[in-house]
């Protein structure tokens, strides 16, 4: 089976959870041995792991015909894409896009990530998808999140192949209900045109059905997973904090959706009971300054640390250095970070309003707004060695069974159902 997949970010260039999920899904599908995946990305850098998928650099796909020498093409894009593939794509340009802002190779540039002109880049990406869809041979299309839905729709119109979309989040999650009408319309158009809708949790599936008015028969829950720790991360030693200060960590975007203020308020309550705990709020976001201010107002700034955005090995060093991981999200479609924490042997507290709460048992679940319960849970794990050890051992054992290979098998079955092969 051949899959044409549209993504937006991919390790090692991680801007959020979407990159981690896209990588895990691709690896899980590749592990089956007989799936051929072509993954389109706006601006790959050339250092991505390409074992699981053939990566197409959308900023190197010509949409306007240019007469250029092979060696020049190679010098310009050879680090991310084959010059031979460039010429194949050039022969499948289906309209005159010279009126658009293209470079000397006839390609459109992308900033990468989430720039201020994001909607323009989403539209440009969808135009380029038409050229790729006319060049590639594939059985099914898989588009990840709203950023790539227009590309998926265009590829479907060009090829006539069925479209699966993967809902990693909706604007209802990101905005606490204050939905951006432009984003909502892109999301709904993607869902309306999809033949199969994969949702990262039942929570998200119900949002898709009720808020976007989709047929439940084409909506399926596909929970996320974690991939095994790399050896260099697995070898990171957990420090022994017995009789020492405990460390409690929040790691993620410091923004409204993630509920950082509830973490600070719970921390304040814990620190009224003991001063033998330090709190770490790792990440960046539009509420970071407000959280620094709130910690100062509560008189706990001397117990609070804001190390900023972390990636790669830093994340796992932070998780292994922690005695408790807390994810107080107001609305979390899934939430991979608690799985990563439990994988590191770090007891986790998660909000009941998160998708991962549907599949995790060996952690503590609280309502995001119940700072009393959150504070009690943090204090109990820090003060009770037996509880800490139980959650550490059983949590790791549970998460080690939640693999991307199992997710890949389920996605494959959904592909085959959508294609009418079963």
Coordinates of C-alpha atoms in Angstrom, one line a residue:
X1 CA 0.0 0.0 0.0
X2 CA 1.2 3.5 -0.9
X3 CA 0.4 6.5 1.3
X4 CA 0.7 10.1 0.4
X5 CA 1.1 11.9 3.8
X6 CA 1.0 15.6 4.5
X7 CA 2.7 16.9 7.7
X8 CA 3.8 20.2 9.0
X9 CA 6.7 19.5 11.4
X10 CA 9.0 16.5 12.0
X11 CA 11.9 15.7 14.4
X12 CA 14.5 16.8 15.0
X13 CA 12.8 20.2 14.3
X14 CA 10.1 20.1 16.9
X15 CA 7.7 23.0 17.6
X16 CA 5.1 21.0 19.5
X17 CA 3.5 17.6 20.0
X18 CA 2.5 17.4 16.3
X19 CA 6.1 16.5 15.3
X20 CA 6.3 13.7 17.8
X21 CA 3.0 12.2 16.8
X22 CA 3.7 12.5 13.1
X23 CA 7.1 10.7 13.6
X24 CA 5.5 8.0 15.8
X25 CA 2.7 7.3 13.3
X26 CA 5.1 7.1 10.4
X27 CA 7.4 4.7 12.3
X28 CA 4.5 2.6 13.4
X29 CA 3.3 2.2 9.8
X30 CA 6.8 1.6 8.4
X31 CA 7.3 -1.2 11.0
X32 CA 4.8 -3.3 9.2
X33 CA 7.2 -3.7 6.3
X34 CA 4.9 -3.3 3.3
X35 CA 3.7 0.3 3.5
X36 CA 5.4 2.9 1.2
X37 CA 5.0 6.4 2.7
X38 CA 5.7 9.7 1.0
X39 CA 5.7 12.4 3.6
X40 CA 5.4 16.1 2.5
X41 CA 6.9 18.8 4.8
X42 CA 6.9 22.5 4.1
X43 CA 10.6 23.1 5.0
X44 CA 12.7 20.0 5.9
X45 CA 16.3 20.7 6.7
X46 CA 17.9 17.5 5.4
X47 CA 18.7 16.0 8.8
X48 CA 15.4 14.2 9.3
X49 CA 15.3 10.5 9.8
X50 CA 14.2 9.2 6.4
X51 CA 14.1 5.4 7.1
X52 CA 10.3 5.4 7.5
X53 CA 9.3 7.7 4.7
X54 CA 10.4 9.4 1.5
X55 CA 10.4 13.0 2.5
X56 CA 9.3 15.6 -0.1
X57 CA 10.5 19.2 0.6
X58 CA 7.6 21.3 -0.5
X59 CA 9.8 24.4 -0.7
X60 CA 11.8 22.5 -3.4
X61 CA 8.8 21.5 -5.5
X62 CA 8.5 23.6 -8.7
X63 CA 5.1 25.1 -9.5
X64 CA 6.4 27.3 -12.3
X65 CA 8.5 25.8 -15.2
X66 CA 12.2 26.9 -15.2
X67 CA 15.0 25.9 -17.5
X68 CA 17.8 25.2 -15.0
X69 CA 21.0 23.1 -15.1
X70 CA 21.2 19.9 -13.2
X71 CA 24.3 20.9 -11.2
X72 CA 22.7 24.2 -10.2
X73 CA 19.5 22.4 -9.0
X74 CA 21.8 19.9 -7.1
X75 CA 23.7 22.8 -5.4
X76 CA 20.4 24.4 -4.3
X77 CA 18.3 21.6 -3.1
X78 CA 20.4 18.5 -3.2
X79 CA 20.7 18.4 0.6
X80 CA 16.9 17.9 1.0
X81 CA 15.7 16.4 -2.3
X82 CA 16.9 14.6 -5.4
X83 CA 17.4 16.8 -8.4
X84 CA 16.0 14.0 -10.6
X85 CA 12.8 14.2 -8.5
X86 CA 12.7 18.0 -9.1
X87 CA 12.6 17.4 -12.8
X88 CA 9.9 14.8 -12.5
X89 CA 7.8 17.2 -10.6
X90 CA 8.5 20.0 -13.1
X91 CA 7.0 17.9 -15.8
X92 CA 3.7 17.6 -13.9
X93 CA 3.1 21.3 -13.3
X94 CA -0.6 21.6 -14.2
X95 CA -1.2 25.4 -14.3
X96 CA 0.6 28.7 -14.8
X97 CA 1.7 29.8 -11.3
X98 CA 4.2 32.4 -12.5
X99 CA 2.0 35.1 -11.0
X100 CA 2.9 33.8 -7.6
X101 CA 6.0 34.7 -5.7
X102 CA 8.4 31.9 -6.8
X103 CA 12.2 31.7 -6.7
X104 CA 14.6 31.1 -9.6
X105 CA 13.8 27.3 -9.5
X106 CA 10.1 28.0 -9.7
X107 CA 9.6 27.0 -6.1
X108 CA 7.8 28.7 -3.2
X109 CA 9.7 29.5 0.0
X110 CA 8.5 28.6 3.5
X111 CA 9.5 30.1 6.8
X112 CA 9.1 26.8 8.6
X113 CA 7.2 26.4 11.9
X114 CA 4.4 28.8 12.6
X115 CA 5.1 32.3 11.1
X116 CA 2.9 35.4 11.2
X117 CA 1.8 34.6 7.6
X118 CA 0.7 31.1 8.5
X119 CA -2.5 31.2 6.6
X120 CA -0.7 32.2 3.4
X121 CA 1.8 29.4 3.9
X122 CA -1.1 26.9 4.4
X123 CA -2.6 28.1 1.1
X124 CA 0.7 27.9 -0.7
X125 CA 1.3 24.4 0.7
X126 CA -2.0 23.3 -0.7
X127 CA -1.2 24.6 -4.2
X128 CA 2.1 22.6 -4.2
X129 CA 0.2 19.5 -3.1
X130 CA -1.5 19.4 -6.5
X131 CA 1.9 19.0 -8.3
X132 CA 3.0 16.2 -5.9
X133 CA -0.4 14.4 -6.2
X134 CA 0.0 14.4 -10.0
X135 CA 3.5 13.0 -9.8
X136 CA 3.3 10.4 -7.1
X137 CA 1.5 7.0 -7.3
X138 CA -0.5 6.3 -4.1
X139 CA -3.6 4.5 -2.8
X140 CA -4.7 6.9 0.0
X141 CA -4.0 10.4 1.4
X142 CA -3.3 11.1 5.1
X143 CA -3.3 14.7 6.2
X144 CA -2.2 15.7 9.7
X145 CA -4.1 18.5 11.5
X146 CA -5.8 21.6 10.1
X147 CA -2.6 23.1 8.6
X148 CA -2.5 20.3 5.9
X149 CA -6.3 19.7 5.4
X150 CA -6.4 22.1 2.3
X151 CA -3.4 20.2 0.8
X152 CA -5.2 16.8 1.5
X153 CA -8.4 18.1 -0.2
X154 CA -6.5 19.4 -3.2
X155 CA -4.6 16.0 -3.6
X156 CA -8.0 14.2 -3.4
X157 CA -9.5 16.4 -6.1
X158 CA -6.4 15.9 -8.4
X159 CA -6.1 12.2 -7.9
X160 CA -9.6 10.9 -6.9
X161 CA -8.0 9.0 -4.0
X162 CA -9.7 8.8 -0.6
X163 CA -8.7 11.2 2.1
X164 CA -8.0 10.4 5.8
X165 CA -7.5 13.3 8.1
X166 CA -5.8 13.1 11.5
X167 CA -7.3 15.4 14.1
X168 CA -4.5 16.1 16.6
X169 CA -6.4 19.1 18.1
X170 CA -9.3 21.4 17.2
X171 CA -9.6 25.1 17.7
X172 CA -12.0 24.4 20.6
X173 CA -9.1 22.9 22.5
X174 CA -6.6 25.7 21.6
X175 CA -9.0 28.6 22.3
X176 CA -11.1 27.5 25.3
X177 CA -14.1 27.9 23.1
X178 CA -13.3 31.3 21.7
X179 CA -13.0 29.8 18.2
X180 CA -11.3 31.5 15.3
X181 CA -13.9 31.4 12.5
X182 CA -11.2 31.1 9.8
X183 CA -9.5 28.2 11.5
X184 CA -12.9 26.6 12.2
X185 CA -13.9 26.8 8.6
X186 CA -10.6 25.2 7.5
X187 CA -11.1 22.4 10.0
X188 CA -14.7 21.8 9.1
X189 CA -14.0 21.8 5.3
X190 CA -11.3 19.2 5.9
X191 CA -13.7 17.0 7.9
X192 CA -16.5 17.4 5.4
X193 CA -14.2 16.3 2.5
X194 CA -12.6 13.4 4.5
X195 CA -13.5 9.8 3.9
X196 CA -12.1 8.8 7.3
X197 CA -11.5 11.0 10.4
X198 CA -8.9 9.8 12.9
X199 CA -9.2 11.5 16.3
X200 CA -6.4 11.2 19.0
X201 CA -9.0 10.5 21.7
X202 CA -12.7 9.8 22.3
X203 CA -12.8 13.3 23.8
X204 CA -11.7 14.8 20.4
X205 CA -14.0 12.4 18.5
X206 CA -17.0 13.8 20.4
X207 CA -15.9 17.3 19.6
X208 CA -15.6 16.5 16.0
X209 CA -19.1 14.9 16.0
X210 CA -20.9 17.5 18.0
X211 CA -19.1 20.8 17.2
X212 CA -18.2 20.0 13.5
X213 CA -21.4 18.0 12.8
X214 CA -19.6 14.9 11.4
X215 CA -21.1 11.5 10.7
X216 CA -20.0 9.3 13.7
X217 CA -19.6 6.3 11.3
X218 CA -16.5 7.9 9.7
X219 CA -14.9 9.1 12.9
X220 CA -12.5 6.8 14.8
X221 CA -10.5 7.1 17.9
X222 CA -6.7 6.5 17.3
X223 CA -4.9 7.1 20.6
X224 CA -1.2 8.2 20.5
X225 CA 1.7 6.3 21.9
X226 CA 5.4 6.6 22.7
X227 CA 8.4 5.1 21.0
X228 CA 11.1 3.4 23.1
X229 CA 13.7 5.7 24.7
X230 CA 16.9 6.2 22.7
X231 CA 19.8 4.6 24.4
X232 CA 21.4 8.0 25.2
X233 CA 18.2 9.0 27.0
X234 CA 17.7 5.6 28.7
X235 CA 21.2 5.9 30.2
X236 CA 20.4 9.2 31.9
X237 CA 20.5 8.4 35.6
X238 CA 17.7 9.5 37.9
X239 CA 19.1 11.4 40.9
X240 CA 18.1 10.1 44.4
X241 CA 16.2 12.9 46.1
X242 CA 15.6 10.8 49.3
X243 CA 15.8 13.3 52.2
X244 CA 16.5 16.1 49.8
X245 CA 14.4 18.7 48.0
X246 CA 11.8 17.2 45.6
X247 CA 11.3 18.5 42.1
X248 CA 7.8 19.0 40.6
X249 CA 7.7 19.8 36.8
X250 CA 5.3 21.3 34.3
X251 CA 6.7 20.9 30.8
X252 CA 4.8 22.3 27.8
X253 CA 3.6 25.4 26.1
X254 CA 2.9 28.1 28.8
X255 CA -0.4 29.0 27.3
X256 CA -4.1 29.1 28.1
X257 CA -4.9 25.6 26.9
X258 CA -2.3 24.0 29.2
X259 CA -3.7 25.5 32.5
X260 CA -0.3 26.8 33.8
X261 CA -2.0 29.1 36.4
X262 CA -3.5 26.0 38.1
X263 CA 0.0 24.6 38.5
X264 CA 1.2 27.8 40.1
X265 CA -1.8 27.9 42.5
X266 CA -1.4 24.3 43.5
X267 CA 2.4 24.9 44.0
X268 CA 1.5 27.7 46.4
X269 CA -0.7 25.4 48.4
X270 CA 2.0 22.7 48.6
X271 CA 4.6 25.3 49.7
X272 CA 2.3 26.3 52.6
X273 CA 2.7 22.7 53.9
X274 CA 6.4 22.2 53.1
X275 CA 9.3 24.3 51.7
X276 CA 11.2 21.2 50.7
X277 CA 9.9 21.2 47.1
X278 CA 11.1 23.1 44.0
X279 CA 8.8 23.7 41.1
X280 CA 9.9 23.8 37.5
X281 CA 7.8 25.3 34.7
X282 CA 9.7 24.4 31.5
X283 CA 8.6 25.7 28.2
X284 CA 7.7 29.0 26.5
X285 CA 4.4 30.7 25.6
X286 CA 2.3 33.8 25.7
X287 CA 1.5 33.4 29.5
X288 CA 5.1 32.9 30.6
X289 CA 5.5 36.5 32.0
X290 CA 2.1 36.3 33.7
X291 CA 3.2 33.1 35.4
X292 CA 6.5 34.6 36.6
X293 CA 4.4 37.5 38.0
X294 CA 1.9 35.1 39.6
X295 CA 4.7 33.1 41.3
X296 CA 6.1 36.4 42.7
X297 CA 2.6 37.5 43.9
X298 CA 2.2 34.2 45.8
X299 CA 5.6 34.7 47.4
X300 CA 7.0 31.4 46.0
X301 CA 9.4 32.8 43.4
X302 CA 12.4 31.5 45.3
X303 CA 11.0 28.0 44.8
X304 CA 10.1 28.4 41.2
X305 CA 12.3 27.9 38.1
X306 CA 11.6 28.9 34.5
X307 CA 14.3 27.2 32.3
X308 CA 12.5 28.1 29.0
X309 CA 11.9 25.9 25.9
X310 CA 13.5 22.4 25.9
X311 CA 14.1 19.9 23.2
X312 CA 15.7 16.5 22.6
X313 CA 17.9 15.3 25.5
X314 CA 17.1 18.3 27.6
X315 CA 13.5 17.1 27.9
X316 CA 14.4 13.7 29.2
X317 CA 17.0 15.1 31.6
X318 CA 14.3 17.4 33.0
X319 CA 11.8 14.5 33.3
X320 CA 14.3 12.1 35.0
X321 CA 15.3 14.9 37.4
X322 CA 11.7 15.3 38.5
X323 CA 9.9 13.5 41.3
X324 CA 6.4 14.5 39.9
X325 CA 5.2 15.5 36.5
X326 CA 2.0 17.6 36.3
X327 CA -0.2 18.2 33.2
X328 CA -3.1 20.4 34.3
X329 CA -4.4 21.0 30.8
X330 CA -7.8 22.7 30.5
X331 CA -8.5 20.8 27.2
X332 CA -5.9 18.3 25.9
X333 CA -6.9 16.3 22.9
X334 CA -4.3 13.6 23.9
X335 CA -1.1 14.7 25.6
X336 CA 2.0 12.6 24.9
X337 CA 4.2 14.3 27.6
X338 CA 2.8 12.3 30.6
X339 CA 3.6 9.1 28.7
X340 CA 7.1 10.3 28.2
X341 CA 7.4 11.2 31.9
X342 CA 6.1 7.8 33.0
X343 CA 8.5 6.1 30.6
X344 CA 11.3 7.9 32.5
X345 CA 9.9 6.6 35.8
X346 CA 8.4 9.9 36.9
X347 CA 5.0 9.7 38.6
X348 CA 2.4 11.8 36.8
X349 CA -0.6 13.8 37.7
X350 CA -2.9 14.6 34.7
X351 CA -6.2 16.4 34.2
X352 CA -9.3 14.4 33.6
X353 CA -9.9 16.7 30.7
X354 CA -7.1 15.1 28.7
X355 CA -7.3 12.4 26.0
X356 CA -4.5 10.3 27.5
X357 CA -6.6 9.9 30.7
X358 CA -8.7 7.5 28.6
X359 CA -5.9 5.0 28.4
X360 CA -3.6 5.6 31.5
X361 CA -4.4 4.0 34.8
X362 CA -1.2 4.2 36.9
X363 CA -1.2 7.9 37.4
X364 CA -3.3 10.4 39.4
X365 CA -6.2 12.1 37.6
X366 CA -7.7 15.4 38.8
X367 CA -10.0 18.1 37.4
X368 CA -7.8 20.8 36.0
X369 CA -9.6 23.4 38.2
X370 CA -9.3 21.4 41.4
X371 CA -6.1 22.9 42.8
X372 CA -6.8 21.4 46.2
X373 CA -6.8 17.9 44.8
X374 CA -3.8 18.7 42.6
X375 CA -1.9 20.0 45.6
X376 CA -2.8 17.0 47.7
X377 CA -1.6 14.7 45.0
X378 CA 1.7 16.5 44.6
X379 CA 2.3 16.5 48.3
X380 CA 1.4 12.9 48.7
X381 CA 3.8 11.7 46.0
X382 CA 6.6 13.9 47.4
X383 CA 6.0 12.8 51.0
X384 CA 5.2 9.1 50.6
X385 CA 8.0 7.0 49.2
X386 CA 5.8 3.9 48.8
X387 CA 3.3 5.9 46.6
X388 CA 6.2 7.4 44.6
X389 CA 7.8 3.9 44.0
X390 CA 4.5 2.3 43.0
X391 CA 3.6 5.0 40.5
X392 CA 7.2 5.0 39.2
X393 CA 7.3 1.2 38.6
X394 CA 3.7 0.6 37.5
X395 CA 3.5 3.7 35.3
X396 CA 6.6 2.7 33.4
X397 CA 5.3 -0.9 33.0
X398 CA 2.0 0.4 31.6
X399 CA 3.4 2.9 29.2
X400 CA 6.0 0.4 27.8
X401 CA 2.9 -1.5 26.4
X402 CA 1.6 1.6 24.6
X403 CA 3.5 1.4 21.3
X404 CA 3.3 3.1 17.9
X405 CA 3.5 -0.3 16.2
X406 CA 0.0 -1.0 17.7
X407 CA -1.2 2.4 16.5
X408 CA 0.2 1.7 13.0
X409 CA -1.8 -1.6 12.8
X410 CA -5.0 0.2 13.7
X411 CA -4.4 3.0 11.2
X412 CA -3.6 0.4 8.5
X413 CA -7.0 -1.3 9.2
X414 CA -8.7 2.1 8.9
X415 CA -6.9 2.6 5.5
X416 CA -8.1 -0.7 4.3
X417 CA -11.7 -0.1 5.4
X418 CA -11.7 3.3 3.7
X419 CA -10.4 1.7 0.5
X420 CA -13.0 -1.0 0.7
X421 CA -10.3 -3.7 1.0
X422 CA -12.0 -5.2 4.1

